[in-house]
């Protein structure tokens, strides 16, 4: 059984996204009335996401983007809520038509949402309908992290990655999945790995598409590629991690601006799609409407501040310290434009690596940028457990 304390209300409740029209109208009205900042000439992205790009994207969001159409697409997937450890948890539960499907829980990160996985859910649950092998099918559980999206804001302190992992195990047990796989990137990577630490006997394996390169700085025989990856990590910590410093120290202060200004929320999220994706502008690396659906979920649920709190909680739970050793079979998919691509020899210091793939395209948002590659790698990794 799960170590998670049973909620007084363990029911699984059907859920359907149905945003009031007044909220959609309010978003458009606020975009019209945006008070734009100035910008220095000729600085490009050096000082942050450029003014003209945000203005153009905001205008499309106001006049061209169809929330109702994307709301309908999201509602094509069966969705539910339940209460775990006092917290509302929203999730998609998409069962495969294949009787031998393997249960798999997939977790997003920041600044992501369940909308990240729109292009992988079909191929993973019904490979027969997507030119795949039906033997590779999964029953998918795709939750919104507490504090994110339709899970709504957290109501108390302490929702760190380990606590979320325990909630995920309770969710899987409630759904009848005694053993299952876990997959994730960004915070989904941390949470999936934590599952392997707190309930290793419940997991077949863990597949990650992000794993920070951590190891001794004085390693004497690093290859040129390994040195380049370590330098990428150093560069990120020096000049690309300001958002994390703010969210892990002052999430409440940040929340006022992002919850009041859709242009602010748009810029805060979209900048990361510019920095962490493989090639071009953010809406060239990923589908523009899918990007805006992701941003719109943050806006309509007013979870800018509560999502940022995960950084605060993690920083105080030592989730960013030296990793504990995991014995669960682990697979890693390395995409070249990840924040800091993983280094296998370092990953093996604290993980039971049984599968390692290196790709020549894709970045941090793999399910959006390269859904074909991610789907293929998840299938390949979990074949050994069927």
Short mmCIF file of C-alpha atoms in Angstrom, two decimals:
data_model
loop_
_atom_site.label_atom_id
_atom_site.label_comp_id
_atom_site.label_asym_id
_atom_site.label_seq_id
_atom_site.Cartn_x
_atom_site.Cartn_y
_atom_site.Cartn_z
CA UNK A 1 0.00 0.00 0.00
CA UNK A 2 0.99 3.61 -0.43
CA UNK A 3 2.73 5.48 2.37
CA UNK A 4 0.46 8.45 1.67
CA UNK A 5 -2.20 8.99 4.34
CA UNK A 6 -5.66 8.30 2.96
CA UNK A 7 -7.79 11.39 2.41
CA UNK A 8 -11.22 11.42 4.09
CA UNK A 9 -12.54 11.92 0.55
CA UNK A 10 -10.73 9.47 -1.72
CA UNK A 11 -13.33 9.69 -4.49
CA UNK A 12 -12.38 10.16 -8.13
CA UNK A 13 -14.52 12.95 -9.57
CA UNK A 14 -15.08 13.54 -13.32
CA UNK A 15 -13.80 16.93 -14.43
CA UNK A 16 -14.38 19.05 -17.50
CA UNK A 17 -12.69 22.37 -18.31
CA UNK A 18 -15.39 25.04 -18.61
CA UNK A 19 -13.97 28.54 -18.25
CA UNK A 20 -16.61 31.27 -17.80
CA UNK A 21 -16.85 33.53 -20.83
CA UNK A 22 -16.38 36.53 -18.56
CA UNK A 23 -12.86 35.28 -17.76
CA UNK A 24 -12.01 34.92 -21.46
CA UNK A 25 -13.36 38.41 -22.15
CA UNK A 26 -11.39 39.82 -19.21
CA UNK A 27 -8.17 38.37 -20.63
CA UNK A 28 -8.73 40.10 -23.96
CA UNK A 29 -9.68 43.36 -22.29
CA UNK A 30 -6.54 43.35 -20.15
CA UNK A 31 -4.38 42.71 -23.22
CA UNK A 32 -5.88 45.77 -24.91
CA UNK A 33 -4.99 47.90 -21.89
CA UNK A 34 -1.43 46.61 -21.42
CA UNK A 35 1.00 49.25 -20.20
CA UNK A 36 4.15 48.35 -22.12
CA UNK A 37 7.70 49.02 -20.87
CA UNK A 38 10.42 50.73 -22.87
CA UNK A 39 13.36 48.86 -24.36
CA UNK A 40 16.91 49.80 -25.28
CA UNK A 41 17.64 49.81 -29.02
CA UNK A 42 19.56 46.95 -30.58
CA UNK A 43 19.85 44.70 -27.52
CA UNK A 44 17.88 41.72 -28.87
CA UNK A 45 17.33 39.09 -26.19
CA UNK A 46 20.29 40.19 -24.03
CA UNK A 47 18.16 42.00 -21.44
CA UNK A 48 15.23 39.59 -21.63
CA UNK A 49 12.47 38.76 -24.10
CA UNK A 50 12.17 41.59 -26.67
CA UNK A 51 9.31 44.08 -26.57
CA UNK A 52 8.26 43.79 -30.21
CA UNK A 53 8.06 40.00 -30.00
CA UNK A 54 5.89 40.03 -26.87
CA UNK A 55 3.64 42.71 -28.39
CA UNK A 56 3.12 40.68 -31.55
CA UNK A 57 2.43 37.48 -29.64
CA UNK A 58 0.06 39.29 -27.25
CA UNK A 59 -1.91 40.70 -30.17
CA UNK A 60 -2.30 37.24 -31.67
CA UNK A 61 -3.33 35.92 -28.24
CA UNK A 62 -6.03 38.62 -28.12
CA UNK A 63 -7.35 38.46 -31.68
CA UNK A 64 -6.27 35.18 -33.29
CA UNK A 65 -5.99 32.54 -30.60
CA UNK A 66 -9.14 30.50 -29.95
CA UNK A 67 -9.26 29.33 -26.33
CA UNK A 68 -12.59 27.58 -26.81
CA UNK A 69 -11.17 25.41 -29.58
CA UNK A 70 -8.26 24.32 -27.43
CA UNK A 71 -10.49 23.86 -24.42
CA UNK A 72 -12.51 21.40 -26.52
CA UNK A 73 -9.33 19.58 -27.54
CA UNK A 74 -8.25 19.22 -23.91
CA UNK A 75 -11.71 17.99 -22.99
CA UNK A 76 -11.40 15.16 -25.51
CA UNK A 77 -9.19 13.47 -22.90
CA UNK A 78 -10.93 11.97 -19.84
CA UNK A 79 -10.16 14.20 -16.86
CA UNK A 80 -10.74 13.85 -13.14
CA UNK A 81 -9.97 15.39 -9.79
CA UNK A 82 -9.37 13.82 -6.41
CA UNK A 83 -8.23 15.01 -3.00
CA UNK A 84 -4.88 13.72 -1.73
CA UNK A 85 -3.26 14.90 1.50
CA UNK A 86 -5.78 17.75 1.62
CA UNK A 87 -4.88 18.97 -1.87
CA UNK A 88 -7.02 18.96 -4.99
CA UNK A 89 -5.28 17.03 -7.78
CA UNK A 90 -6.41 17.29 -11.40
CA UNK A 91 -5.33 14.62 -13.86
CA UNK A 92 -5.95 13.12 -17.26
CA UNK A 93 -6.52 9.37 -17.24
CA UNK A 94 -6.33 7.97 -20.75
CA UNK A 95 -6.65 4.21 -20.85
CA UNK A 96 -5.31 2.29 -23.81
CA UNK A 97 -7.57 0.04 -25.88
CA UNK A 98 -4.79 -2.57 -25.69
CA UNK A 99 -5.35 -5.11 -22.87
CA UNK A 100 -1.63 -5.47 -22.09
CA UNK A 101 -0.91 -1.75 -21.74
CA UNK A 102 1.59 -0.71 -19.06
CA UNK A 103 0.53 1.99 -16.55
CA UNK A 104 2.62 5.17 -16.83
CA UNK A 105 2.41 8.46 -14.95
CA UNK A 106 3.83 11.45 -16.86
CA UNK A 107 4.61 14.71 -15.06
CA UNK A 108 5.16 18.18 -16.50
CA UNK A 109 7.34 20.92 -15.02
CA UNK A 110 7.55 24.71 -14.94
CA UNK A 111 6.55 26.58 -17.03
CA UNK A 112 4.57 23.65 -18.37
CA UNK A 113 1.21 21.98 -17.91
CA UNK A 114 -0.75 18.96 -19.08
CA UNK A 115 -1.05 20.80 -22.42
CA UNK A 116 2.60 19.85 -23.08
CA UNK A 117 1.57 16.28 -23.77
CA UNK A 118 -1.17 16.81 -26.36
CA UNK A 119 0.96 15.27 -29.12
CA UNK A 120 2.26 12.23 -27.23
CA UNK A 121 -0.89 10.97 -25.49
CA UNK A 122 -2.38 9.39 -28.61
CA UNK A 123 0.79 7.61 -29.79
CA UNK A 124 1.56 6.32 -26.29
CA UNK A 125 -1.94 5.06 -25.45
CA UNK A 126 -2.95 3.80 -28.90
CA UNK A 127 0.18 3.00 -30.95
CA UNK A 128 -1.87 0.82 -33.29
CA UNK A 129 -3.67 3.97 -34.51
CA UNK A 130 -0.37 5.87 -34.89
CA UNK A 131 1.68 3.42 -36.99
CA UNK A 132 3.21 1.84 -33.91
CA UNK A 133 3.37 -1.58 -32.29
CA UNK A 134 0.31 -2.24 -30.09
CA UNK A 135 2.63 -4.09 -27.70
CA UNK A 136 4.09 -0.68 -26.77
CA UNK A 137 0.80 0.70 -25.38
CA UNK A 138 0.43 2.57 -22.09
CA UNK A 139 -2.41 3.50 -19.78
CA UNK A 140 -1.52 7.15 -19.14
CA UNK A 141 -2.05 9.21 -16.01
CA UNK A 142 -1.11 12.87 -16.59
CA UNK A 143 -1.56 14.99 -13.44
CA UNK A 144 -1.32 18.72 -12.89
CA UNK A 145 1.28 19.34 -10.17
CA UNK A 146 -0.25 20.75 -6.96
CA UNK A 147 -0.18 24.52 -7.35
CA UNK A 148 -0.37 24.28 -11.14
CA UNK A 149 -3.23 24.65 -13.58
CA UNK A 150 -6.46 22.84 -12.78
CA UNK A 151 -5.09 21.34 -9.57
CA UNK A 152 -5.39 24.91 -8.36
CA UNK A 153 -3.23 26.64 -5.78
CA UNK A 154 -1.69 24.77 -2.86
CA UNK A 155 -3.32 25.64 0.47
CA UNK A 156 -0.44 24.99 2.84
CA UNK A 157 3.33 24.92 2.93
CA UNK A 158 5.47 21.86 2.32
CA UNK A 159 4.45 20.74 -1.18
CA UNK A 160 7.96 19.79 -2.27
CA UNK A 161 8.92 17.12 -4.86
CA UNK A 162 8.96 14.28 -2.33
CA UNK A 163 5.50 15.09 -1.02
CA UNK A 164 4.21 15.31 -4.58
CA UNK A 165 5.78 11.93 -5.36
CA UNK A 166 3.95 10.37 -2.40
CA UNK A 167 0.71 11.93 -3.67
CA UNK A 168 1.38 10.49 -7.14
CA UNK A 169 1.81 7.02 -5.69
CA UNK A 170 -1.44 7.38 -3.77
CA UNK A 171 -3.12 8.46 -7.02
CA UNK A 172 -1.84 5.43 -8.90
CA UNK A 173 -2.93 3.09 -6.12
CA UNK A 174 -6.42 4.62 -6.13
CA UNK A 175 -6.62 4.01 -9.86
CA UNK A 176 -5.72 0.36 -9.31
CA UNK A 177 -2.16 0.50 -10.64
CA UNK A 178 -0.11 -1.47 -8.13
CA UNK A 179 3.05 -1.19 -10.25
CA UNK A 180 3.72 1.39 -12.92
CA UNK A 181 6.31 3.46 -14.73
CA UNK A 182 7.10 7.15 -14.32
CA UNK A 183 8.28 9.72 -16.84
CA UNK A 184 9.07 13.42 -16.70
CA UNK A 185 11.23 16.40 -17.49
CA UNK A 186 11.96 19.56 -15.47
CA UNK A 187 10.08 19.22 -12.15
CA UNK A 188 8.54 16.08 -13.62
CA UNK A 189 12.03 14.63 -13.65
CA UNK A 190 12.59 15.43 -9.98
CA UNK A 191 9.16 14.10 -8.99
CA UNK A 192 9.54 10.92 -11.07
CA UNK A 193 12.96 10.27 -9.58
CA UNK A 194 11.56 10.85 -6.07
CA UNK A 195 8.98 8.15 -6.76
CA UNK A 196 11.87 5.75 -7.26
CA UNK A 197 13.27 6.76 -3.87
CA UNK A 198 10.09 6.63 -1.78
CA UNK A 199 8.26 3.65 -3.34
CA UNK A 200 10.85 1.76 -5.42
CA UNK A 201 8.87 -1.47 -5.19
CA UNK A 202 5.91 0.14 -6.97
CA UNK A 203 7.89 1.16 -10.06
CA UNK A 204 8.95 -0.77 -13.13
CA UNK A 205 11.28 2.02 -14.12
CA UNK A 206 11.78 5.76 -14.46
CA UNK A 207 12.35 7.59 -17.75
CA UNK A 208 13.72 11.14 -17.63
CA UNK A 209 14.25 13.72 -20.33
CA UNK A 210 16.15 16.04 -18.00
CA UNK A 211 18.89 15.22 -15.54
CA UNK A 212 21.35 17.87 -14.41
CA UNK A 213 25.01 17.00 -14.88
CA UNK A 214 26.36 16.76 -11.33
CA UNK A 215 29.80 15.44 -10.59
CA UNK A 216 33.27 16.38 -9.36
CA UNK A 217 34.54 19.61 -10.93
CA UNK A 218 38.09 18.24 -10.95
CA UNK A 219 37.31 15.14 -13.03
CA UNK A 220 40.64 14.72 -14.89
CA UNK A 221 39.59 12.90 -18.07
CA UNK A 222 36.56 14.80 -19.31
CA UNK A 223 35.88 14.66 -23.02
CA UNK A 224 35.41 17.87 -24.98
CA UNK A 225 31.67 17.21 -25.12
CA UNK A 226 31.49 16.67 -21.35
CA UNK A 227 33.41 19.89 -20.76
CA UNK A 228 30.99 21.74 -23.03
CA UNK A 229 28.01 20.37 -21.11
CA UNK A 230 29.49 21.39 -17.77
CA UNK A 231 30.13 24.84 -19.17
CA UNK A 232 26.49 25.04 -20.30
CA UNK A 233 25.44 24.29 -16.74
CA UNK A 234 27.80 26.92 -15.32
CA UNK A 235 26.52 29.47 -17.83
CA UNK A 236 22.93 28.70 -16.91
CA UNK A 237 23.65 29.16 -13.22
CA UNK A 238 25.47 32.45 -13.89
CA UNK A 239 23.11 34.16 -16.32
CA UNK A 240 20.02 32.02 -16.93
CA UNK A 241 18.72 31.08 -13.51
CA UNK A 242 17.42 34.44 -12.26
CA UNK A 243 13.82 33.27 -12.58
CA UNK A 244 14.63 30.35 -10.27
CA UNK A 245 16.28 32.61 -7.69
CA UNK A 246 13.17 34.79 -7.57
CA UNK A 247 10.71 31.90 -7.47
CA UNK A 248 12.65 30.09 -4.76
CA UNK A 249 12.92 33.16 -2.52
CA UNK A 250 10.07 35.61 -3.25
CA UNK A 251 7.26 33.78 -5.08
CA UNK A 252 4.56 35.85 -3.39
CA UNK A 253 6.03 39.16 -4.51
CA UNK A 254 6.34 37.90 -8.08
CA UNK A 255 2.74 36.70 -8.05
CA UNK A 256 1.16 40.16 -7.93
CA UNK A 257 2.42 41.25 -11.31
CA UNK A 258 1.97 37.91 -13.09
CA UNK A 259 -1.55 37.37 -11.74
CA UNK A 260 -2.65 40.89 -12.71
CA UNK A 261 -1.01 41.28 -16.12
CA UNK A 262 -1.49 38.68 -18.87
CA UNK A 263 1.30 40.35 -20.85
CA UNK A 264 3.58 39.86 -17.86
CA UNK A 265 2.57 36.21 -17.55
CA UNK A 266 3.09 35.73 -21.28
CA UNK A 267 6.58 37.24 -21.21
CA UNK A 268 7.66 35.36 -18.05
CA UNK A 269 6.80 31.99 -19.56
CA UNK A 270 7.60 32.57 -23.22
CA UNK A 271 11.14 33.76 -22.46
CA UNK A 272 11.94 30.22 -21.31
CA UNK A 273 10.63 28.77 -24.56
CA UNK A 274 13.08 31.10 -26.28
CA UNK A 275 16.06 30.10 -24.15
CA UNK A 276 15.43 26.37 -23.78
CA UNK A 277 14.18 25.24 -27.19
CA UNK A 278 15.99 24.11 -30.31
CA UNK A 279 16.03 26.81 -32.94
CA UNK A 280 14.32 30.06 -33.82
CA UNK A 281 11.75 32.02 -31.88
CA UNK A 282 9.68 30.29 -29.20
CA UNK A 283 6.66 29.88 -31.47
CA UNK A 284 8.87 28.51 -34.21
CA UNK A 285 10.35 25.83 -31.96
CA UNK A 286 6.89 24.78 -30.71
CA UNK A 287 3.40 25.27 -32.10
CA UNK A 288 2.21 28.82 -31.36
CA UNK A 289 -1.26 27.77 -30.27
CA UNK A 290 0.07 25.00 -28.02
CA UNK A 291 2.43 27.51 -26.40
CA UNK A 292 -0.45 29.93 -25.83
CA UNK A 293 -2.69 27.18 -24.47
CA UNK A 294 -0.02 26.50 -21.90
CA UNK A 295 0.22 30.20 -20.98
CA UNK A 296 -3.56 30.56 -20.93
CA UNK A 297 -3.91 27.73 -18.41
CA UNK A 298 -1.61 29.60 -16.02
CA UNK A 299 -3.56 32.81 -16.57
CA UNK A 300 -7.10 31.44 -16.26
CA UNK A 301 -6.27 29.40 -13.15
CA UNK A 302 -4.31 32.26 -11.54
CA UNK A 303 -1.53 29.87 -10.56
CA UNK A 304 1.54 31.98 -11.37
CA UNK A 305 2.34 32.39 -7.69
CA UNK A 306 1.37 28.93 -6.47
CA UNK A 307 3.37 27.24 -9.24
CA UNK A 308 6.40 29.33 -8.31
CA UNK A 309 6.10 28.15 -4.71
CA UNK A 310 7.39 24.74 -5.74
CA UNK A 311 10.83 26.35 -6.16
CA UNK A 312 10.62 27.77 -2.64
CA UNK A 313 9.58 24.44 -1.14
CA UNK A 314 12.20 22.48 -3.06
CA UNK A 315 15.00 24.83 -2.01
CA UNK A 316 14.08 24.22 1.63
CA UNK A 317 13.78 20.46 1.29
CA UNK A 318 17.28 20.00 -0.14
CA UNK A 319 15.79 18.77 -3.41
CA UNK A 320 18.59 20.63 -5.19
CA UNK A 321 21.34 19.15 -3.05
CA UNK A 322 23.40 16.04 -3.69
CA UNK A 323 21.01 13.41 -5.09
CA UNK A 324 20.19 10.28 -3.15
CA UNK A 325 21.07 6.99 -4.80
CA UNK A 326 18.23 5.45 -6.78
CA UNK A 327 18.14 1.71 -7.45
CA UNK A 328 15.16 1.84 -9.83
CA UNK A 329 16.04 1.10 -13.48
CA UNK A 330 16.38 4.50 -15.12
CA UNK A 331 16.40 5.64 -18.72
CA UNK A 332 17.58 9.06 -19.89
CA UNK A 333 16.81 10.85 -23.14
CA UNK A 334 19.29 13.66 -23.82
CA UNK A 335 18.14 16.48 -26.10
CA UNK A 336 20.83 18.89 -27.36
CA UNK A 337 19.11 22.16 -26.36
CA UNK A 338 18.28 21.05 -22.84
CA UNK A 339 19.22 23.61 -20.18
CA UNK A 340 22.28 21.51 -19.42
CA UNK A 341 22.44 18.13 -21.22
CA UNK A 342 23.18 15.24 -18.88
CA UNK A 343 26.56 13.52 -18.62
CA UNK A 344 26.27 9.76 -18.33
CA UNK A 345 29.25 9.10 -16.07
CA UNK A 346 27.88 11.61 -13.56
CA UNK A 347 24.33 10.29 -13.86
CA UNK A 348 25.57 6.80 -13.04
CA UNK A 349 26.97 8.00 -9.69
CA UNK A 350 23.46 8.15 -8.20
CA UNK A 351 21.16 6.41 -10.69
CA UNK A 352 20.73 2.86 -11.97
CA UNK A 353 21.13 3.80 -15.64
CA UNK A 354 20.02 0.99 -17.95
CA UNK A 355 19.11 3.08 -21.00
CA UNK A 356 20.71 6.22 -22.47
CA UNK A 357 19.76 8.00 -25.70
CA UNK A 358 21.34 11.06 -27.33
CA UNK A 359 19.34 12.98 -29.94
CA UNK A 360 20.38 15.56 -32.52
CA UNK A 361 17.33 17.82 -32.18
CA UNK A 362 14.99 19.00 -29.47
CA UNK A 363 15.32 20.81 -26.18
CA UNK A 364 13.74 21.25 -22.77
CA UNK A 365 10.12 20.89 -23.91
CA UNK A 366 10.65 17.56 -25.65
CA UNK A 367 6.98 16.53 -25.74
CA UNK A 368 6.20 19.73 -27.65
CA UNK A 369 9.36 20.05 -29.75
CA UNK A 370 10.11 16.44 -30.66
CA UNK A 371 7.12 14.30 -29.69
CA UNK A 372 8.17 11.59 -32.13
CA UNK A 373 11.60 11.20 -30.52
CA UNK A 374 10.29 11.27 -26.98
CA UNK A 375 7.52 8.78 -27.75
CA UNK A 376 9.96 6.41 -29.42
CA UNK A 377 12.41 6.56 -26.54
CA UNK A 378 9.73 6.00 -23.88
CA UNK A 379 8.49 2.98 -25.82
CA UNK A 380 12.00 1.58 -26.19
CA UNK A 381 12.91 2.01 -22.53
CA UNK A 382 9.76 0.38 -21.12
CA UNK A 383 9.81 -2.64 -23.47
CA UNK A 384 12.16 -4.39 -21.05
CA UNK A 385 9.48 -4.38 -18.34
CA UNK A 386 6.61 -5.89 -20.32
#
